[in-house]
C-alpha positions as a Markdown table, in Angstrom:
| # | Residue | x | y | z |
|---|---|---|---|---|
| 1 | Met | 10.8 | 16.6 | -8.9 |
| 2 | Tyr | 12.1 | 15.4 | -5.4 |
| 3 | Ala | 11.0 | 15.8 | -1.6 |
| 4 | Val | 12.5 | 15.1 | 1.4 |
| 5 | Ile | 9.7 | 14.6 | 3.7 |
| 6 | Lys | 9.2 | 13.8 | 7.9 |
| 7 | Thr | 6.9 | 11.4 | 9.8 |
| 8 | Gly | 6.8 | 9.0 | 12.4 |
| 9 | Gly | 10.4 | 10.0 | 13.1 |
| 10 | Lys | 12.0 | 9.2 | 9.7 |
| 11 | Gln | 12.8 | 10.7 | 6.6 |
| 12 | Tyr | 11.9 | 9.4 | 3.4 |
| 13 | Arg | 13.5 | 11.0 | 0.0 |
| 14 | Val | 9.7 | 10.1 | -2.4 |
| 15 | Gln | 8.5 | 11.6 | -6.5 |
| 16 | Pro | 5.2 | 11.2 | -7.2 |
| 17 | Gly | 4.7 | 8.1 | -8.6 |
| 18 | Asp | 6.8 | 6.3 | -5.4 |
| 19 | Val | 5.0 | 3.7 | -3.2 |
| 20 | Ile | 6.5 | 4.3 | 0.1 |
| 21 | Val | 5.6 | 2.4 | 3.6 |
| 22 | Val | 5.4 | 4.7 | 6.8 |
| 23 | Glu | 4.2 | 3.9 | 10.3 |
| 24 | Lys | 0.3 | 3.8 | 10.6 |
| 25 | Ile | -1.3 | 7.1 | 9.7 |
| 26 | Asp | -4.8 | 7.2 | 10.1 |
| 27 | Gly | -7.8 | 6.9 | 7.4 |
| 28 | Asp | -9.6 | 4.5 | 4.9 |
| 29 | Ala | -7.9 | 3.1 | 1.9 |
| 30 | Gly | -8.1 | 5.7 | -1.1 |
| 31 | Ala | -8.1 | 8.3 | 1.6 |
| 32 | Ala | -6.1 | 11.6 | 0.1 |
| 33 | Val | -2.9 | 12.6 | 3.2 |
| 34 | Asn | -1.0 | 15.4 | 2.9 |
| 35 | Phe | 2.8 | 15.9 | 4.5 |
| 36 | Gly | 3.4 | 19.5 | 5.8 |
| 37 | Glu | 7.1 | 18.3 | 7.3 |
| 38 | Val | 9.0 | 18.8 | 4.2 |
| 39 | Leu | 12.6 | 19.7 | 4.8 |
| 40 | Met | 14.2 | 19.2 | 1.1 |
| 41 | Leu | 13.0 | 19.8 | -2.0 |
| 42 | Gly | 14.6 | 19.2 | -5.1 |
| 43 | Gly | 14.1 | 19.9 | -8.9 |
| 44 | Asp | 14.9 | 22.1 | -12.4 |
| 45 | Lys | 15.2 | 25.4 | -10.0 |
| 46 | Gly | 18.4 | 23.4 | -8.0 |
| 47 | Val | 18.0 | 22.1 | -4.4 |
| 48 | Thr | 15.5 | 24.7 | -1.4 |
| 49 | Val | 16.7 | 23.3 | 2.0 |
| 50 | Gly | 14.3 | 24.1 | 4.9 |
| 51 | Ala | 15.6 | 25.3 | 7.9 |
| 52 | Pro | 14.2 | 23.4 | 9.7 |
| 53 | Leu | 10.8 | 23.1 | 7.2 |
| 54 | Ile | 10.3 | 24.6 | 4.2 |
| 55 | Asp | 7.2 | 27.0 | 4.3 |
| 56 | Gly | 4.4 | 26.5 | 1.7 |
| 57 | Ala | 5.9 | 22.8 | 0.7 |
| 58 | Ala | 3.7 | 20.0 | 0.6 |
| 59 | Val | 3.7 | 16.7 | -0.9 |
| 60 | Ala | 0.4 | 15.1 | -1.2 |
| 61 | Ala | -0.6 | 11.2 | -1.5 |
| 62 | Thr | -3.2 | 8.3 | -1.2 |
| 63 | Leu | -3.6 | 5.4 | 1.8 |
| 64 | Ile | -3.7 | 2.8 | -0.3 |
| 65 | Glu | -3.8 | 0.1 | 2.9 |
| 66 | Thr | -3.1 | -0.4 | 6.4 |
| 67 | Arg | -2.0 | -3.3 | 7.8 |
| 68 | Lys | 0.8 | -5.5 | 9.7 |
| 69 | Gly | 4.1 | -5.4 | 8.8 |
| 70 | Glu | 7.0 | -8.3 | 9.5 |
| 71 | Lys | 6.7 | -10.5 | 11.8 |
| 72 | Ile | 9.8 | -9.2 | 14.6 |
| 73 | Lys | 11.1 | -12.0 | 16.9 |
| 74 | Ile | 11.9 | -10.6 | 20.0 |
| 75 | Phe | 15.1 | -13.5 | 22.0 |
| 76 | Lys | 16.4 | -12.4 | 25.4 |
| 77 | Lys | 18.5 | -14.9 | 27.1 |
| 78 | Ile | 20.9 | -15.0 | 30.1 |
| 79 | Arg | 23.7 | -17.4 | 29.9 |
| 80 | Arg | 24.1 | -20.1 | 32.6 |
| 81 | Gln | 21.0 | -19.2 | 34.1 |
| 82 | Gly | 18.3 | -21.3 | 32.6 |
| 83 | Tyr | 16.5 | -18.0 | 31.1 |
| 84 | Arg | 15.1 | -17.8 | 27.8 |
| 85 | Arg | 12.5 | -16.0 | 26.6 |
| 86 | Thr | 11.1 | -15.4 | 23.4 |
| 87 | Asn | 8.5 | -13.2 | 22.2 |
| 88 | Gly | 7.0 | -11.5 | 18.6 |
| 89 | His | 5.9 | -7.8 | 17.4 |
| 90 | Arg | 4.2 | -7.3 | 14.4 |
| 91 | Gln | 4.0 | -3.0 | 14.1 |
| 92 | Met | 1.1 | -2.0 | 12.2 |
| 93 | Glu | 2.0 | 0.4 | 8.3 |
| 94 | Ser | 0.4 | 2.2 | 5.9 |
| 95 | Val | 1.1 | 2.2 | 2.3 |
| 96 | Leu | 0.8 | 4.9 | 0.4 |
| 97 | Arg | 1.2 | 6.3 | -3.3 |
| 98 | Ile | 2.6 | 10.2 | -3.7 |
| 99 | Thr | 0.6 | 11.4 | -5.8 |
| 100 | Gly | 2.3 | 15.3 | -6.0 |
| 101 | Ile | 4.6 | 17.7 | -4.9 |
| 102 | Glu | 4.6 | 21.3 | -4.3 |
| 103 | Gly | 6.6 | 24.1 | -3.0 |
| 104 | Ala | 9.6 | 26.7 | -4.1 |
| 105 | Gly | 8.1 | 28.0 | -6.8 |
| 106 | Glu | 7.4 | 24.3 | -8.3 |
| 107 | Lys | 4.9 | 21.8 | -8.7 |
| 108 | Ala | 5.2 | 18.2 | -9.6 |
| 109 | Lys | 2.3 | 16.2 | -10.1 |
| 110 | Trp | 1.5 | 12.0 | -11.3 |
| 111 | Asp | -0.5 | 11.4 | -13.5 |
| 112 | Gly | -0.9 | 7.4 | -13.3 |
| 113 | Ala | -3.9 | 6.6 | -11.3 |
| 114 | Val | -3.7 | 5.0 | -7.9 |
| 115 | Asp | -5.1 | 1.1 | -7.5 |
| 116 | Leu | -5.9 | 0.1 | -4.1 |
| 117 | Met | -4.3 | -3.5 | -4.7 |
| 118 | Thr | -3.0 | -4.9 | -1.3 |
| 119 | Lys | 0.1 | -6.2 | -0.6 |
| 120 | Ala | -1.9 | -9.4 | 0.1 |
| 121 | Glu | -3.9 | -9.7 | -3.2 |
| 122 | Ile | -0.3 | -8.9 | -5.4 |
| 123 | Asn | 1.0 | -12.0 | -3.7 |
| 124 | Ala | -1.6 | -14.0 | -4.2 |
| 125 | Arg | -1.6 | -12.9 | -8.3 |
| 126 | Ala | 1.9 | -13.8 | -8.0 |
| 127 | Arg | 1.4 | -17.4 | -6.7 |
| 128 | Gly | -2.0 | -18.1 | -9.2 |
| 129 | Leu | -4.7 | -18.3 | -6.1 |
| 130 | Ala | -6.0 | -15.0 | -7.5 |
| 131 | Pro | -8.1 | -14.4 | -10.2 |
| 132 | Arg | -6.9 | -11.8 | -12.7 |
| 133 | Val | -9.9 | -8.3 | -12.9 |
| 134 | Glu | -9.3 | -9.4 | -16.6 |
| 135 | Ala | -10.8 | -12.9 | -16.8 |
| 136 | Val | -13.5 | -11.6 | -14.5 |
| 137 | Glu | -14.7 | -9.3 | -16.5 |
| 138 | Ala | -14.5 | -11.9 | -18.9 |
| 139 | Glu | -16.4 | -14.4 | -17.6 |
| 140 | Ala | -19.5 | -11.9 | -16.7 |
| 141 | Pro | -20.5 | -11.6 | -20.4 |
| 142 | Lys | -20.8 | -15.1 | -20.3 |
| 143 | Ala | -23.2 | -15.2 | -17.5 |
| 144 | Lys | -25.8 | -13.0 | -19.5 |
| 145 | Lys | -26.8 | -16.1 | -21.5 |
| 146 | Ala | -29.9 | -16.8 | -20.4 |
| 147 | Pro | -31.6 | -17.5 | -23.8 |
| 148 | Ala | -30.1 | -21.0 | -23.4 |
| 149 | Lys | -31.4 | -21.7 | -19.6 |
| 150 | Lys | -35.0 | -21.2 | -21.2 |
| 151 | Ala | -34.6 | -23.0 | -24.3 |
| 152 | Ala | -33.6 | -26.3 | -21.7 |
| 153 | Lys | -37.2 | -25.5 | -19.9 |
| 154 | Ala | -39.2 | -25.1 | -22.8 |
| 155 | Asp | -37.9 | -28.9 | -23.8 |
| 156 | Ala | -38.2 | -30.2 | -20.4 |
| 157 | Ala | -41.6 | -29.1 | -20.5 |
| 158 | Glu | -42.7 | -30.2 | -24.3 |
| 159 | Gly | -41.3 | -33.3 | -22.9 |
| 160 | Ala | -44.0 | -32.9 | -20.2 |
| 161 | Glu | -46.7 | -32.3 | -21.7 |
| 162 | Ala | -45.8 | -35.4 | -24.4 |
């Protein structure tokens, strides 16, 4: 099942499980977001087109992160006048995971778990700069080996007495 939603002045075709980047939406990471402006639904029963919206249809999503987008360079020039201006802008954007679609008598839900890993962390892992979660969990039991430290202290105490 898929839906076409409208948010931030743009339209997006989404399915459960999709990750989309939209204009900034208020909320913290992990917050639930609902879109009521559903323009079209498609599924097993066929395509339902709204006029302009479908009544009772909704798309549920989870906010993964709010971040700055790619830098846009603005360059202005008037030739032969010595006028050149360079400027830049980074628009705020939100990353969403679509978790469910319902409407027109159908429901579709995503069964996976929403991972709140940011793009910066994904990029750091790709370059080998961030520790893997499995590696951090594997090192945690090794840190609990305190008896070796106590034995070292006991040896030091015996050496001081002698």
